[in-house]
XYZ file of C-alpha atoms in Angstrom:
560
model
C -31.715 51.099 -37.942
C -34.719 50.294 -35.268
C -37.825 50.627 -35.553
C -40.273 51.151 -32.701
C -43.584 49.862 -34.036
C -46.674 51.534 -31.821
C -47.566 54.582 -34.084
C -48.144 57.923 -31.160
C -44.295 56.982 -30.496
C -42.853 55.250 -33.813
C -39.877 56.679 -35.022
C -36.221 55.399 -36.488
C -32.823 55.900 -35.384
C -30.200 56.408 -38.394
C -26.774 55.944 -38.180
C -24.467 57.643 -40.324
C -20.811 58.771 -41.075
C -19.121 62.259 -42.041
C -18.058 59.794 -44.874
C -21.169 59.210 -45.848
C -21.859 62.506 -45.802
C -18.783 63.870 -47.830
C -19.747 61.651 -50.709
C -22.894 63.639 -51.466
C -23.441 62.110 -54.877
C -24.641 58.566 -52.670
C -27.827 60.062 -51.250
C -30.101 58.130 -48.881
C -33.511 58.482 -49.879
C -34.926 56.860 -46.955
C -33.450 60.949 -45.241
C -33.755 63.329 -47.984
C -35.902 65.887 -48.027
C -37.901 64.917 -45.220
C -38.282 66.610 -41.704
C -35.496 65.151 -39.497
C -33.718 65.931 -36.327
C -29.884 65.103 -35.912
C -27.061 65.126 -33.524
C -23.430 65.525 -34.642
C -21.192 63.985 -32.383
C -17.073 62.944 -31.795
C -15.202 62.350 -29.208
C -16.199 64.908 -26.870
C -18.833 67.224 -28.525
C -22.324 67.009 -30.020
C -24.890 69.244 -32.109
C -28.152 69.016 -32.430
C -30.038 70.594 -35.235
C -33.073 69.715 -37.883
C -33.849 69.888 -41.394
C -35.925 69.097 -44.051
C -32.919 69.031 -46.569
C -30.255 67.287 -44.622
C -27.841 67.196 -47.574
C -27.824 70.298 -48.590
C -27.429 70.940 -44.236
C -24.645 69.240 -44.160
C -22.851 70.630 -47.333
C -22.472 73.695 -44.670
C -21.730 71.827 -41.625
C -18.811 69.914 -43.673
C -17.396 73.580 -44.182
C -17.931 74.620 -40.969
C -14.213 73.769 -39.147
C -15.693 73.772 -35.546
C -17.887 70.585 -36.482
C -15.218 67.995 -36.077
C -17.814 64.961 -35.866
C -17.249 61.819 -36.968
C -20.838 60.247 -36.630
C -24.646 61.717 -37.067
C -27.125 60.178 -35.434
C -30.738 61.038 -37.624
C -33.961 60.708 -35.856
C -36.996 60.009 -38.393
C -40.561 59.680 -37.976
C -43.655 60.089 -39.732
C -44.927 61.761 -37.340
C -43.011 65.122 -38.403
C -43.198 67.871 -39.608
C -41.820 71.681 -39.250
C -43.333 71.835 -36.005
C -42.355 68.797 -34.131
C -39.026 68.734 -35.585
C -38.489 71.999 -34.317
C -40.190 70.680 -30.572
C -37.487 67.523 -30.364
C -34.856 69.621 -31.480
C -35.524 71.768 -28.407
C -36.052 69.340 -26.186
C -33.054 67.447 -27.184
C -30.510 70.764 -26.677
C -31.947 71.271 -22.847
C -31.630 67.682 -21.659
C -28.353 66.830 -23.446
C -26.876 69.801 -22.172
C -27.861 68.805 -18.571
C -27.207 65.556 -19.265
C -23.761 66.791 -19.770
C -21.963 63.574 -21.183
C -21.238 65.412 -23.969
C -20.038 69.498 -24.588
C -22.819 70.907 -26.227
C -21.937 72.899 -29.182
C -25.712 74.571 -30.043
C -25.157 78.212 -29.207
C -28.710 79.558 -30.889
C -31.174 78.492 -28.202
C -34.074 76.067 -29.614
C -37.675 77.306 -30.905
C -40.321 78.261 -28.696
C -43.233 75.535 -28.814
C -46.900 76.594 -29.278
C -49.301 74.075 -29.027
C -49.577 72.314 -32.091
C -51.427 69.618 -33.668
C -50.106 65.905 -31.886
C -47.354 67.826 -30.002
C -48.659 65.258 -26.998
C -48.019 62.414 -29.506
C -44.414 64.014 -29.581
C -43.877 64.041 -26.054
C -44.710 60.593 -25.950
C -42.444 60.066 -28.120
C -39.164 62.060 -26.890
C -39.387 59.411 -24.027
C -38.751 56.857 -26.122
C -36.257 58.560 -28.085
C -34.734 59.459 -25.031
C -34.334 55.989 -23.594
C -32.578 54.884 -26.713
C -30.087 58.026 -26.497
C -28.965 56.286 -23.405
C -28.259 53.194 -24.892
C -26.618 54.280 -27.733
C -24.149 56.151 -25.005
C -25.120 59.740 -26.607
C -26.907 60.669 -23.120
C -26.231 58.903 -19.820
C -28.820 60.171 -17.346
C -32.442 59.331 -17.075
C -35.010 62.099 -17.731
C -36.036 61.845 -14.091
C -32.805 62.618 -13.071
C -32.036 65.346 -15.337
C -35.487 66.786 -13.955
C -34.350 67.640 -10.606
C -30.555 69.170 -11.681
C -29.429 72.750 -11.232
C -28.846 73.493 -14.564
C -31.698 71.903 -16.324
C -34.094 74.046 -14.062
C -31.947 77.114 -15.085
C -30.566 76.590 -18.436
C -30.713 79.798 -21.385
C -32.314 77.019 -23.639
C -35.561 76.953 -21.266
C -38.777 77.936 -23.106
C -40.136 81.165 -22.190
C -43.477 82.551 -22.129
C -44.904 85.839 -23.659
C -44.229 87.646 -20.709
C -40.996 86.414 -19.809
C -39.709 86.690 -23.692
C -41.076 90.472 -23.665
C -38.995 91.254 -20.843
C -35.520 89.417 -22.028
C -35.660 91.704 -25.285
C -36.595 94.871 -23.357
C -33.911 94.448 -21.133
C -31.902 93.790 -23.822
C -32.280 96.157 -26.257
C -31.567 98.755 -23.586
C -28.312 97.405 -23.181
C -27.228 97.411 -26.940
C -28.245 100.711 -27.887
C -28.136 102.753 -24.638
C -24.868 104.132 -22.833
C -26.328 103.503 -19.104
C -29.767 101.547 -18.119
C -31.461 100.006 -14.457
C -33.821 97.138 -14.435
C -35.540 96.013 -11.175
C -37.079 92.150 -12.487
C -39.776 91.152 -9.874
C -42.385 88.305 -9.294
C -42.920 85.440 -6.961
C -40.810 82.664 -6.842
C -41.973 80.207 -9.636
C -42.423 82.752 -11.901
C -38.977 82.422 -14.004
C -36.986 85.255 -12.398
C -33.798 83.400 -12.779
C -34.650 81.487 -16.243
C -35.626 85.570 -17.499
C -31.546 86.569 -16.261
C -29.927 83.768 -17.838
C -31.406 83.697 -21.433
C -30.364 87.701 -20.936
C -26.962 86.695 -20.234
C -26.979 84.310 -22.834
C -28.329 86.599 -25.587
C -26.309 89.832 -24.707
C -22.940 87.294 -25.303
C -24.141 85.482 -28.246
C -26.298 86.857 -30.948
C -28.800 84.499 -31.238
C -29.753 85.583 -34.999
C -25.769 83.780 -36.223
C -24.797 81.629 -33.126
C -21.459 83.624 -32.688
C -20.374 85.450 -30.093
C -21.473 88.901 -30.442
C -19.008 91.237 -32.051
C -17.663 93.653 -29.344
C -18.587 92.021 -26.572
C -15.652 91.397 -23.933
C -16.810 88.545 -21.300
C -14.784 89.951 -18.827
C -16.888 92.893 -18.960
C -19.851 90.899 -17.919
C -20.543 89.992 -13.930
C -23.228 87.827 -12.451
C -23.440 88.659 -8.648
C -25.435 85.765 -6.400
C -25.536 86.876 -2.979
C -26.518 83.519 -1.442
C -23.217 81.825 -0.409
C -24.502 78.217 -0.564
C -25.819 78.801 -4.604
C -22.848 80.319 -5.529
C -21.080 77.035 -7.337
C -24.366 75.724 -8.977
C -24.451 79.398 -10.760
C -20.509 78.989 -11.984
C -21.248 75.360 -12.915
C -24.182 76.445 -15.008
C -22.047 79.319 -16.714
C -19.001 77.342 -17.813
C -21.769 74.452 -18.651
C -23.750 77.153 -21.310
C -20.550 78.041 -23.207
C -20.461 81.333 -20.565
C -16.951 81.002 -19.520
C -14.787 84.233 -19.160
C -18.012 86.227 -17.477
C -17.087 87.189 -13.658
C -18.970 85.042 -10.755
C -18.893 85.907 -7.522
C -20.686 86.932 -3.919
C -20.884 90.655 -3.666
C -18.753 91.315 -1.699
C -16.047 89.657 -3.759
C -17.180 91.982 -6.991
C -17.188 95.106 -4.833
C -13.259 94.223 -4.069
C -12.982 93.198 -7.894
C -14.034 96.099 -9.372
C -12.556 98.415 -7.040
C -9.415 97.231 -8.498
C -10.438 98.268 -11.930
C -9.792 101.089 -14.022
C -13.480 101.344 -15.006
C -17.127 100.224 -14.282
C -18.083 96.735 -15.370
C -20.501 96.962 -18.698
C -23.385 94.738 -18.166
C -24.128 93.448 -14.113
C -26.256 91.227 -13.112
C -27.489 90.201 -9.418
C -29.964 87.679 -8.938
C -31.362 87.400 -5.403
C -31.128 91.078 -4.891
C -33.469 90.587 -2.070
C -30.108 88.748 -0.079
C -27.864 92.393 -0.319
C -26.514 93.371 2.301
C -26.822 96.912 4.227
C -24.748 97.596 7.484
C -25.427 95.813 10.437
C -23.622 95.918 13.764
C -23.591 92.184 14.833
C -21.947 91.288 11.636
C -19.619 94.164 11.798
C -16.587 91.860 10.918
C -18.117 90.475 7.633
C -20.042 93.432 6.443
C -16.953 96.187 6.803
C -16.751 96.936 2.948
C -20.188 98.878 3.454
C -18.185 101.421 6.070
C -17.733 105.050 4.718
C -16.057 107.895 5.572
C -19.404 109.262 6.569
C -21.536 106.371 7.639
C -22.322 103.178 5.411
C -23.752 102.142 2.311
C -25.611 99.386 0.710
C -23.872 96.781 -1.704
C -26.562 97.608 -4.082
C -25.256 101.419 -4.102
C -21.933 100.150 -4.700
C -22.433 97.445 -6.875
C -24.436 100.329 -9.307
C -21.172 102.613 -8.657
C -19.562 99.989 -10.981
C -22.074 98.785 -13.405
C -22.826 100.805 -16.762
C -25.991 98.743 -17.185
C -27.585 96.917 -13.698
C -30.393 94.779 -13.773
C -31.363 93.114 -10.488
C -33.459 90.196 -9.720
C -36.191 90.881 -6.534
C -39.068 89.699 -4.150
C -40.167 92.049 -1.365
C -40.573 88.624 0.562
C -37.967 87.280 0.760
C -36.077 89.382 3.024
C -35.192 87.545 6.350
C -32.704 89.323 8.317
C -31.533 92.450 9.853
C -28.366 93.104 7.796
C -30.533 92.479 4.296
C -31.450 95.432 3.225
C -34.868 96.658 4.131
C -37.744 96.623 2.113
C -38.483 100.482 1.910
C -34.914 101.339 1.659
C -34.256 99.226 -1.062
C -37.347 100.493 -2.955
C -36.498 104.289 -2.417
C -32.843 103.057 -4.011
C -34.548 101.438 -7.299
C -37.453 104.204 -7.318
C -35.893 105.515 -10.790
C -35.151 101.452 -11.970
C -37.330 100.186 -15.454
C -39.811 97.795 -13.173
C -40.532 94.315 -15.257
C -42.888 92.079 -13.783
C -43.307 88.338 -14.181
C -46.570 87.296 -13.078
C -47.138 83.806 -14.096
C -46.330 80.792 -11.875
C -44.907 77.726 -13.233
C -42.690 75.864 -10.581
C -45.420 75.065 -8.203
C -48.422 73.037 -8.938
C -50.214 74.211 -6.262
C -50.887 77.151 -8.881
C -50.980 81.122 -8.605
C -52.509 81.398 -5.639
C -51.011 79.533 -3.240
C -48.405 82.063 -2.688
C -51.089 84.889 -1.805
C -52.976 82.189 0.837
C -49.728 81.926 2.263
C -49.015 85.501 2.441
C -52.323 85.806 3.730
C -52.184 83.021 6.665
C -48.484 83.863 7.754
C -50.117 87.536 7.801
C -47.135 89.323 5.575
C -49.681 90.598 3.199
C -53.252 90.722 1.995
C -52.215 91.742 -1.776
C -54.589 89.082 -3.515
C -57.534 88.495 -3.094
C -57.806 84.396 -1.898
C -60.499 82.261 -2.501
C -59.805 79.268 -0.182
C -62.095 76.354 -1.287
C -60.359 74.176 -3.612
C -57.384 76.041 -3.648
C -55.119 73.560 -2.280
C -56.459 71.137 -5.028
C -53.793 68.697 -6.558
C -51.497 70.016 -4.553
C -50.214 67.762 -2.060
C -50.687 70.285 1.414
C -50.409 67.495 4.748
C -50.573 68.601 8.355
C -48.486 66.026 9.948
C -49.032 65.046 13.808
C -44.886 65.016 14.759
C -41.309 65.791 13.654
C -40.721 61.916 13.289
C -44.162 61.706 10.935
C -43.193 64.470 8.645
C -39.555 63.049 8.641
C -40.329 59.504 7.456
C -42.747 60.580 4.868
C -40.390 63.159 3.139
C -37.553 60.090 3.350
C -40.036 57.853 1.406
C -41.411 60.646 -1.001
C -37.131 60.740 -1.825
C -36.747 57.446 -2.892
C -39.756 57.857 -5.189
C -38.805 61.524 -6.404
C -35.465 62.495 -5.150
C -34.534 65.915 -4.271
C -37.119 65.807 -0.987
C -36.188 67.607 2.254
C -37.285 67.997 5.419
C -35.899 72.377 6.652
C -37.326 73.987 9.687
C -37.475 76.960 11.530
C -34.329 78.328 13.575
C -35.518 77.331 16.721
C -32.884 74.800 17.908
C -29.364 75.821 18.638
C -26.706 74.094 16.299
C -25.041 71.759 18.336
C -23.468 69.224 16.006
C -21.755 72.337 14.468
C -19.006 71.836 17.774
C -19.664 68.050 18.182
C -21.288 65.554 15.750
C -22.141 63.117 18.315
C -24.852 64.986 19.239
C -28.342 65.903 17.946
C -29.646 69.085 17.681
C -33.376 69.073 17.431
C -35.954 66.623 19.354
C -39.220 65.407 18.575
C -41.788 66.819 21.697
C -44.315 63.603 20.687
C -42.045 60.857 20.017
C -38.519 61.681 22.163
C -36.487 61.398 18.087
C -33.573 63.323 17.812
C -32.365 65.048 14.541
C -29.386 66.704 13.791
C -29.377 69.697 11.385
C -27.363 70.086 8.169
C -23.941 69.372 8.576
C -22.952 71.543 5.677
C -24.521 74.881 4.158
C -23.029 75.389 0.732
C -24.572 72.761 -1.408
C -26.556 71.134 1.263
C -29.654 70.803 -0.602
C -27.837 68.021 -3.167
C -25.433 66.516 -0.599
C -26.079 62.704 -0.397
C -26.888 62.829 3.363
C -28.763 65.845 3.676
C -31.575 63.433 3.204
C -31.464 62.214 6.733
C -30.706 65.626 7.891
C -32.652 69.166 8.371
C -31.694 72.064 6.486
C -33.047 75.411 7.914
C -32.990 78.861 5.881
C -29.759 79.190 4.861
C -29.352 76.341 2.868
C -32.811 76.331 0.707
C -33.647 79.583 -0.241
C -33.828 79.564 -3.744
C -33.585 76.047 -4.295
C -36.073 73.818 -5.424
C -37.297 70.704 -4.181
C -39.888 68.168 -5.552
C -41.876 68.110 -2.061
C -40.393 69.808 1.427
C -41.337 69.240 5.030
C -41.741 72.355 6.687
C -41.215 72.239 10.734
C -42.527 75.329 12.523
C -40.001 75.574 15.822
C -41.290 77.318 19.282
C -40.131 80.447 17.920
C -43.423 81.686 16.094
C -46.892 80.577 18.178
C -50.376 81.981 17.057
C -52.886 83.775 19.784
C -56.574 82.520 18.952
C -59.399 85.195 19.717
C -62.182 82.182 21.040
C -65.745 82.508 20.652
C -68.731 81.248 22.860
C -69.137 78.243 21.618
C -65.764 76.668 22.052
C -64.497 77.166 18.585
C -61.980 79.906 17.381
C -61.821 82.470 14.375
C -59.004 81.966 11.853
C -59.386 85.224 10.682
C -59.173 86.132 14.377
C -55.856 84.191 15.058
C -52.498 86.181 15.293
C -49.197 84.920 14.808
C -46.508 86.609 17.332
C -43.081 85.360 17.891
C -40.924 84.224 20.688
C -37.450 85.854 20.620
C -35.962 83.665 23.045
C -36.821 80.856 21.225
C -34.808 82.086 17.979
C -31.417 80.718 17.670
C -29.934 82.668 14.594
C -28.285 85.112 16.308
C -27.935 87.166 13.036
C -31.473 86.570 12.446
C -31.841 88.978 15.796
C -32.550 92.455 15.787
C -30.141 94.936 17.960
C -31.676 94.796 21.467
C -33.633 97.452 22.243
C -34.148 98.945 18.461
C -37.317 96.327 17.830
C -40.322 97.224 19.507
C -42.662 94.702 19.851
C -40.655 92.171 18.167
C -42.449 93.906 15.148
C -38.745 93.778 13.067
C -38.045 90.006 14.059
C -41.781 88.673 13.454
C -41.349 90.328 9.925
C -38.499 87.911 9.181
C -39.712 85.187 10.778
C -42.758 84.770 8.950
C -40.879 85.592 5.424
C -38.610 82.814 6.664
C -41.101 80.273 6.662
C -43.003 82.014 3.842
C -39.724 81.511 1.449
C -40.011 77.343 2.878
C -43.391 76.939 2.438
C -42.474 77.675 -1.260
C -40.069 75.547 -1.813
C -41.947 72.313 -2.868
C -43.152 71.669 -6.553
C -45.520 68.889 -6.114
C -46.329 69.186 -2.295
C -45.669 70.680 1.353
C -45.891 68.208 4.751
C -46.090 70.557 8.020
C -45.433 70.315 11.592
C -45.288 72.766 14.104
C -44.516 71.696 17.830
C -46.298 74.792 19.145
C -49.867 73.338 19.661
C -51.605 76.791 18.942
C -50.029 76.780 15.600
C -50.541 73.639 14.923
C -53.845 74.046 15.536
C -54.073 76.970 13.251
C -52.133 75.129 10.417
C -54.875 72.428 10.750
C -57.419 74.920 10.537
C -56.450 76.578 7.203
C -55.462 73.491 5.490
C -59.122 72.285 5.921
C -60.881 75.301 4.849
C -58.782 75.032 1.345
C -59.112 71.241 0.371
């Protein structure tokens, strides 16, 4: 047993045996009937659960042939009651399964915490508990750690809000008592759009009122479609990792070939990213020829809801960056007769709900919010940096503090190092630096060196980083209308871009079919709209075009 003496974090670890346990007539009064939380453990599995009558708990568990422990760890504080038993027992069921030493064996998600009387005392204390996890060898990574993981971020046993829960049981319910239902799930990123589709997932396959898997229900009859290429391992990792093995994961295009192979539509689809679908586009004829027709082409959202019974798709309007994703209006005309569920409330970013709209507003995508700039970039750490090699360094040291920090920029260099790694591909205009972008796509954003690398669009949207560096390239420049004194009108400014200057040659409209560059300014501005959002705590810009820089300084210091 130890004891940690300062009372906001005292509790006791309790070790025990299934022994112990099995001889029920030797109770330990120091545990009995009083609020606990345990974990279960052998070999190779674990459970977590609480009580406030552990023996007459375990009298089940002892029946229960899947519970093969051998030891039971009991955590015990005075501190507890119903309500922070119930908090550390959630807490401990989302980081031990992303701390993934051990299979997790939970399948009824944890409680949802209200605020409750000393629940800050209890968070306190969960550190501590935490750190003693590790050296007992029940957990192996530190919270920190854990913090910044894939599946943590994403996991079914996430806490949801009102809004978000509403929306899981809506969708829900229309898939276990209707024959055929559409869901379009929108918001801005932040707001839980991914966290909403897998507690879905999770509940359709186990019924979260018994823990078993829900009678009738045939994984293979479940598919989660992720569109972005470079995601598309995280998303199986975190399925076999939740107990979701058996359900299909793939790229569209691979379940359009699966289930054309089928003898009937998949049940329940799922596609998150929706906004990354492709429709038909001539310069990527070669990878986009399962949308040909015998009439024309299609989308692979018309074809992915040719083989879904139920289809519920995961969208922002924003976040739409190229030619061959499917357009904005067209898209909306296909889910005009969708159930719409929007999630409002931001929670990744703690630059709060309105930083989103003041970018939206300065890039000059949309004016859908009203912005009130003073303040607004308060506690929120929002740097104009004066050069590539500035931005760089500070993003380098902010990743030894926090990890996961990257510097991503515009497309505005050619890829080089793609044909030869001795060279670099971008250069620093102030201080003559070179840089080479990322040498990988898929899984760039956790690859050891992509530190000391630049990732550009295709390798971050998405993801989420604890603070990004966001280059603007000479591809997008800003036109200033002056005024007689000298000085120049923000709301004035206009961003235009420079096509020649754009180096994703997929990222290019068909020549001729763009005027004005109206098409291509559209995605480039949602391009650096989608990295602008990437940071939690903070954003560090450059841009090498002095108008823009100029303009970025300008904004920044009319919302401090």
């Amino acid at each position: 047993m130890v004891l940690f003496p300062t009372k906001l974090t005292s509790f006791e670890l309790i070790k025990k045996t299934r022994k112990e346990f099995e001889q029920m007539d030797f109770k330990d009064l120091d545990i009995d009937t009083v609020p606990v939380v345990y974990i279960q453990l052998d070999k190779k599995n674990l459970y977590v659960g609480k009580s406030t009558d552990i023996y007459g708990r375990f009298s089940a568990h002892l029946k229960d042939i899947s519970k093969t422990f051998t030891e039971i760890i009991i955590i015990k504080s005075d501190l507890f009651n119903e309500s922070s038993i119930k908090h550390i027992e959630t807490l401990l069921i989302d980081y031990l399964l992303a701390d993934s030493k051990f299979n997790l064996l939970n399948k009824i998600k944890g409680q949802n915490i209200h605020s409750y009387n000393g629940i800050e005392d209890v968070n306190n204390m969960f550190v501590k508990i935490w750190d003693k996890l590790i050296e007992e060898g029940i957990a192996s990574e530190q919270l920190k750690e854990i913090h910044n993981k894939f599946i943590y971020k994403y996991s079914p046993f996430k806490v949801l809000s009102a809004n978000q829960i509403e929306v899981c049981q809506d969708i829900l319910a229309a898939m276990l008592t209707t024959s055929e239902s559409r869901h379009l799930i929108t918001g801005d990123p932040g707001t839980g759009k991914t966290i909403v589709l897998t507690n879905i997932l999770y509940a359709l396959v186990y019924d979260q009122t018994t823990g078993k898997d829900r009678e009738g229900l045939d994984r293979e009859e479940v598919a989660l479609i992720i569109p972005q290429n470079h995601s598309l391992s995280s998303y199986k990792d975190l399925i076999r990792k939740v107990g979701l093995h058996g359900i299909t994961v793939l790229s569209p295009s691979q379940f359009i070939k699966k289930a054309k192979g089928k003898d009937d539509k998949f049940k329940y689809v799922f596609v998150d990213e929706a906004h990354r679908l492709k429709q038909y586009f001539g310069k990527q004829a070669r990878d986009l020829k399962h949308l040909i027709t015998a009439d024309g082409h299609t989308t692979e959202l018309e074809l992915i809801s040719d083989y879904a019974y139920h289809l519920t798709v995961v969208y922002d309007q924003y976040q739409t960056i190229r030619p061959a994703d499917i357009d904005t209006a067209h898209f909306k005309q296909l889910t005009v007769d969708y159930k719409k569920h929007i999630l409002r409330k931001q929670f990744r970013l703690k630059s709060g709900d309105q930083y989103l709209a003041w970018l939206r507003k300065y890039l000059q995508i949309a004016d859908d919010v009203a912005v009130y700039e003073k303040g607004l970039l308060k506690g929120y750490e929002f740097k104009v940096m004066d050069s590539i090699s500035e931005l760089y360094e500070a993003i380098k040291k902010l990743n030894n503090d926090y990890e996961l920090c990257r510097v991503v920029a515009g497309y505005s260099w050619e890829w080089a190092t793609q044909k030869d790694e001795n060279l670099h591909d971008i250069t620093d205009p102030v201080t003559g630096d070179e840089f080479k972008w990322n040498s990988k796509t898929k899984g760039w954003i956790n690859k050891e060196n992509s530190v000391e690398e630049i990732g550009c669009i295709h390798t971050t949207q998405g993801a989420d980083l604890n603070f990004v560096g966001v280059i603007f390239g000479e591809e997008i420049d800003c036109d200033y209308a002056g005024e007689e004194d000298g000085s120049y009108d923000l709301n004035k400014a206009k961003i235009k871009v420079n096509p020649e200057k754009y180096k994703d040659r997929n990222g290019l409209p068909i020549k001729g079919t763009d005027l004005n560059n109206e098409e291509l300014n559209s995605y480039i501005k949602r391009i650096y709209y989608v990295l602008l959002s990437r940071g939690i705590n903070g954003c560090y810009v450059y841009a090498t075009n002095p108008n823009m820089q100029k303009y970025l300084k300008g904004i920044v210091s009319i919302s401090q």
